[in-house]
Each structure stands twice: as structure tokens, then as C-alpha cells.
Amino acid sequence: MTLLEVERLAVSYGPRPALSGVDLSVAEGETVCVLGPSGGGKSTLLRAVAGLAEPDAGTIRLAGRDQAGVPAHRRGLGLMFQDHQLFPQRDVGGNVAFGLRMRRVGRAERRRRVAELLELVGLPGAERRRVSALSGGEQQRVALARALAPSPRLLMLDEPLGRLDRDLRERLVVELRQLFRRLGTTVLAVTHDQGEAFALADRVVVMREGRIAQAGSPAEVWGRPADAFVARFLGFRNLAAGRVGTGGTADTDWGPVPVPEGTPPGPCRLLIRPSGVRFLPPDAAASPGSPGALPATVRARTFRGDHVLLLLAPASGPPLEAACPLRAAPAEGERVGLAFDPSEVVLLPLPDAADSGEPDVAPGKAPGPA
Ligand code: ADP
């Protein structure tokens, strides 16, 4: 069943639209992460759903009911926003009990529920601890327990793990996912961190300039970015324009690149995944059916745990990124020949004529879902 339905939502601050024509639905028990660069409208979307930003147009329905005119505190939502700090003068128990007290839940029931939630978020017995004495990760857990306490029908998280260091974030995100699964919580989260979004979400929604650029499962979005903007935002760098000819290749600045079978001829935009760049001897010759190697020099190597990310300067065309196993990785400065694996080449839609170029995207992190 659909819990949240947003239709053609528009919000603006003064003359500037922050959101336009946004359609989004969240099913009961589903975790949806809205992802995108800063300024894309993610927080505005959350605030509108929460009843904290006034829509100019469109509808927001929760469990089928139009929320126009319903005040924030009557929407039955749990909010964990960056600007909603814990109350420093209250202890952990006092913080978690806050929403229950607002709903006039009795003392004994409150105490039971607080204990249950602290247990749930991995802080059993922490009721009397001072908030100021908690680590960043513990504070985040308390904030989560506070948001979950009144059993909201929809939990909304704004950059839930944004302030924590990477290590802790990666651990917490796994815990959160398990917790939401177990409780059947419906979650709408926004983040600019793709690793977080991909690890947490059943469905990812990528926003750009107040509009939805792509929505789909993490595997769908990762496997088939809808356009060059999404691809760049996800950290893919090997993007090129070209022209598909006969013979299953596209002419690009890197020379011929094999394309998946059935790709129609004509102008194209494509993306070569870093794992689709293959290494050959530098002088590998062309043979029938194989276009021969593109000579390149290894400019940089970055160790990524289970693979090495290589930055390559090809003899023609822009720099390329390649991912390869540590054992097989050529050394910095080495001259190599490159070939491309057609199954790792993704055709992207051509930009609209109306689209006046793509805005710059803040450099994403190296490809590879967290
Ligand atoms: P994100 O959460 O993706 O960073 P926001 O929803 O915060 O994006 O912002 C979307 C756009 O709306 C931005 O251009 C931002 O500058 C603008 N904006 C956000 N909040 C306000 C506000 N309170 N007043 C004026 N402009 C705002």
C-alpha cells in the first residue's frame, strides 16, 4: 500500500522555484532515499511533506488523506533533521520521552517505551546519561530513538549520518537498515552522500535543481544512470559523446568503443564503467573484430581495498578511470594498451535540445557502491 503520495509538488522561496513538478510515492515499509547535490531541493521536499514548507502547487497525501492545511504535529511523522538538536538540559531518557510526553502518554508507559527504544538503538540503560557526555554516534542513536518513540507512520531523516565520521557512518547505516526492516518502518531520507543512500534505500531518487532526475532501485540507478548528470553525480568519469556506426562500435575521442549489441546507429553519449577498461600490451595490434589497443600512460593509482583505481592519460581523448584487481594493476608511469568491454559500456540518452548544457556537479567519490 502507498503511504506517501506526492503529486506535482512545487515550492518556491520568493521568485525562485526550489521544487517543481515533483512526483514521488513511498510504499508502506519502504525506505526511499532522496539523493542529489546540495541545493537540489532535497530538504525542501522533506519540509513540505512534514508541513514545514508551504507548497505553491501539488498535493501531498498520507495514507490517502490530503495533508493541505494539516499542521506539522498532526501528520504523524517522525523527524530527524540536522537542525533538530537534542535538548542539552535533558538526559537521554528525557530526550527520547519528549514526543511521548507531548502526546500525554502516561509515566509508566513512557518509561517502558523509552527503555525499549534505547535497547533497540543499542544504548540499553542509558536513560540517565547526560546528552553532552555522549559521542557523536551515540547522540545520533538517541535522536533516532526520539524520532521513533511515538511510532510515527513515516520516519523522515535529513542527512541522518552527515556529521559522523566515515567509519561510524558505514556501521550505523547497516544497523539502521536492519532496524527499519525489523520494525517495518516506512522511511523517507535525504542525503547528499551516495554511499549512504545506496546502502540504506530500497529505492533511490536522484534530484537535480528541484526536479527528479531518476528514481529506481539502487541496482537500477547504479546500473543504468538516466543521464550524464546522474552518471557524474554517482562518480562516473568516463563519459563521451560519439557516433555509433556499423560493426558494433561508436566513434569517440578515445577511438572506437564497442557498444552493446543492438545499439542503433547515430549520435550517442556513452559511459564506460571503470571495470570495463581492459589492459593489453601497449602495442597490441588490431585484428579482425578487435579495434586494437588505445595507448595510454598510467598517471595515478589509488588503493581501494579490494581493487585499484587507475587514472589513465590516453593518447587521444580525455582521461579515463579504470578499476582493476591489485595483482593485475600496472604501475604508475607504465605505458599500457586499453580495450573496452562492451558489457560495461552504457548508452545514455542524448541531452535535450532545450537543455542548455549540464550544470557542474560537485566531484563525486570514486565509483563503487558502499
Ligand atoms: P538541498 O536540501 O538539496 O541542499 P534545499 O531544499 O535546501 O536543497 O534548497 C533548494 C533551493 O532552495 C536552494 O536553491 C536553496 O538556496 C533554496 N532555499 C532553501 N531554503 C530556503 C529558504 N529558507 N529561503 C530561501 N531560499 C531557500
Short mmCIF file of N, CA, C and O and ligand atoms in Angstrom, two decimals, residues 11-14 16-19 34-47 158-159 190-192 207-210, ligand 1:
data_model
loop_
_atom_site.label_atom_id
_atom_site.label_comp_id
_atom_site.label_asym_id
_atom_site.label_seq_id
_atom_site.Cartn_x
_atom_site.Cartn_y
_atom_site.Cartn_z
N VAL A 11 7.35 24.12 -4.80
CA VAL A 11 7.60 25.01 -3.67
C VAL A 11 8.60 26.05 -4.15
O VAL A 11 9.56 25.71 -4.85
N SER A 12 8.37 27.32 -3.80
CA SER A 12 9.40 28.30 -4.14
C SER A 12 9.63 29.21 -2.95
O SER A 12 8.77 29.38 -2.08
N TYR A 13 10.83 29.75 -2.90
CA TYR A 13 11.18 30.77 -1.91
C TYR A 13 11.28 32.06 -2.70
O TYR A 13 12.21 32.21 -3.49
N GLY A 14 10.32 32.92 -2.56
CA GLY A 14 10.31 34.12 -3.38
C GLY A 14 10.14 33.70 -4.83
O GLY A 14 9.38 32.77 -5.13
N ARG A 16 12.20 32.20 -6.71
CA ARG A 16 12.98 31.03 -7.14
C ARG A 16 12.30 29.72 -6.82
O ARG A 16 12.03 29.42 -5.65
N PRO A 17 12.03 28.89 -7.84
CA PRO A 17 11.46 27.59 -7.51
C PRO A 17 12.52 26.68 -6.87
O PRO A 17 13.64 26.59 -7.38
N ALA A 18 12.17 26.09 -5.74
CA ALA A 18 13.08 25.12 -5.10
C ALA A 18 12.68 23.71 -5.50
O ALA A 18 13.50 22.79 -5.53
N LEU A 19 11.39 23.53 -5.80
CA LEU A 19 10.87 22.24 -6.28
C LEU A 19 9.88 22.54 -7.38
O LEU A 19 9.07 23.45 -7.26
N VAL A 34 16.35 10.15 -0.98
CA VAL A 34 16.45 11.20 -1.99
C VAL A 34 17.89 11.70 -1.95
O VAL A 34 18.42 12.04 -0.89
N LEU A 35 18.49 11.71 -3.12
CA LEU A 35 19.92 11.94 -3.22
C LEU A 35 20.16 13.05 -4.23
O LEU A 35 19.42 13.17 -5.20
N GLY A 36 21.19 13.83 -4.01
CA GLY A 36 21.50 14.85 -5.00
C GLY A 36 22.43 15.89 -4.43
O GLY A 36 22.63 15.94 -3.22
N PRO A 37 22.98 16.72 -5.31
CA PRO A 37 23.92 17.73 -4.82
C PRO A 37 23.20 18.76 -3.97
O PRO A 37 21.99 18.90 -4.03
N SER A 38 23.97 19.47 -3.21
CA SER A 38 23.46 20.50 -2.33
C SER A 38 22.70 21.55 -3.15
O SER A 38 23.12 21.92 -4.24
N GLY A 39 21.56 21.99 -2.62
CA GLY A 39 20.77 22.99 -3.32
C GLY A 39 19.76 22.40 -4.29
O GLY A 39 19.02 23.12 -4.95
N GLY A 40 19.71 21.08 -4.39
CA GLY A 40 18.83 20.42 -5.35
C GLY A 40 17.37 20.38 -4.95
O GLY A 40 16.51 20.04 -5.76
N GLY A 41 17.09 20.69 -3.68
CA GLY A 41 15.70 20.71 -3.23
C GLY A 41 15.32 19.58 -2.29
O GLY A 41 14.14 19.44 -1.94
N LYS A 42 16.30 18.80 -1.85
CA LYS A 42 16.01 17.64 -1.01
C LYS A 42 15.35 18.04 0.31
O LYS A 42 14.32 17.48 0.69
N SER A 43 15.96 18.99 1.00
CA SER A 43 15.41 19.39 2.30
C SER A 43 14.05 20.04 2.14
O SER A 43 13.15 19.84 2.97
N THR A 44 13.89 20.79 1.07
CA THR A 44 12.59 21.44 0.82
C THR A 44 11.51 20.38 0.65
O THR A 44 10.40 20.53 1.16
N LEU A 45 11.83 19.30 -0.04
CA LEU A 45 10.87 18.21 -0.21
C LEU A 45 10.46 17.64 1.15
O LEU A 45 9.27 17.47 1.44
N LEU A 46 11.45 17.36 1.99
CA LEU A 46 11.14 16.84 3.32
C LEU A 46 10.30 17.82 4.12
O LEU A 46 9.34 17.44 4.79
N ARG A 47 10.69 19.09 4.05
CA ARG A 47 9.98 20.10 4.83
C ARG A 47 8.53 20.25 4.36
O ARG A 47 7.63 20.43 5.17
N ASP A 158 16.90 13.71 7.62
CA ASP A 158 17.63 14.66 6.78
C ASP A 158 19.12 14.50 7.08
O ASP A 158 19.55 14.78 8.19
N GLU A 159 19.87 14.03 6.12
CA GLU A 159 21.31 13.77 6.29
C GLU A 159 21.54 13.06 7.62
O GLU A 159 22.26 13.56 8.48
N VAL A 190 16.80 11.98 3.15
CA VAL A 190 17.54 12.71 2.13
C VAL A 190 19.01 12.78 2.53
O VAL A 190 19.33 12.87 3.70
N THR A 191 19.86 12.69 1.54
CA THR A 191 21.29 12.74 1.79
C THR A 191 22.02 13.18 0.52
O THR A 191 21.52 13.01 -0.58
N HIS A 192 23.19 13.77 0.70
CA HIS A 192 24.00 14.09 -0.49
C HIS A 192 25.05 13.00 -0.67
O HIS A 192 25.83 13.03 -1.61
N MET A 207 17.79 13.87 -7.26
CA MET A 207 17.21 15.17 -7.56
C MET A 207 18.23 16.13 -8.12
O MET A 207 19.39 16.12 -7.71
N ARG A 208 17.77 16.94 -9.03
CA ARG A 208 18.62 17.96 -9.63
C ARG A 208 17.78 19.20 -9.85
O ARG A 208 16.74 19.12 -10.50
N GLU A 209 18.21 20.29 -9.28
CA GLU A 209 17.54 21.57 -9.47
C GLU A 209 16.04 21.49 -9.30
O GLU A 209 15.28 21.95 -10.16
N GLY A 210 15.62 20.89 -8.19
CA GLY A 210 14.21 20.88 -7.85
C GLY A 210 13.35 19.89 -8.62
O GLY A 210 12.13 19.91 -8.50
P1 ADP B 1 19.16 20.57 -0.62
O1 ADP B 1 18.49 20.05 0.61
O2 ADP B 1 19.13 19.63 -1.76
O3 ADP B 1 20.52 21.10 -0.34
P2 ADP B 1 17.32 22.78 -0.38
O4 ADP B 1 15.95 22.21 -0.40
O5 ADP B 1 17.89 23.14 0.96
O6 ADP B 1 18.30 21.81 -1.16
O7 ADP B 1 17.36 24.08 -1.28
C1 ADP B 1 16.78 24.16 -2.57
C2 ADP B 1 16.88 25.59 -3.05
O8 ADP B 1 16.07 26.45 -2.26
C3 ADP B 1 18.28 26.18 -2.96
O9 ADP B 1 18.47 27.00 -4.07
C4 ADP B 1 18.25 26.99 -1.69
O10 ADP B 1 19.17 28.05 -1.75
C5 ADP B 1 16.84 27.46 -1.64
N1 ADP B 1 16.35 27.61 -0.24
C6 ADP B 1 16.25 26.63 0.67
N2 ADP B 1 15.73 27.09 1.83
C7 ADP B 1 15.50 28.42 1.64
C8 ADP B 1 14.93 29.46 2.45
N3 ADP B 1 14.53 29.23 3.69
N4 ADP B 1 14.86 30.69 1.89
C9 ADP B 1 15.25 30.95 0.63
N5 ADP B 1 15.76 30.00 -0.18
C10 ADP B 1 15.89 28.76 0.30
#
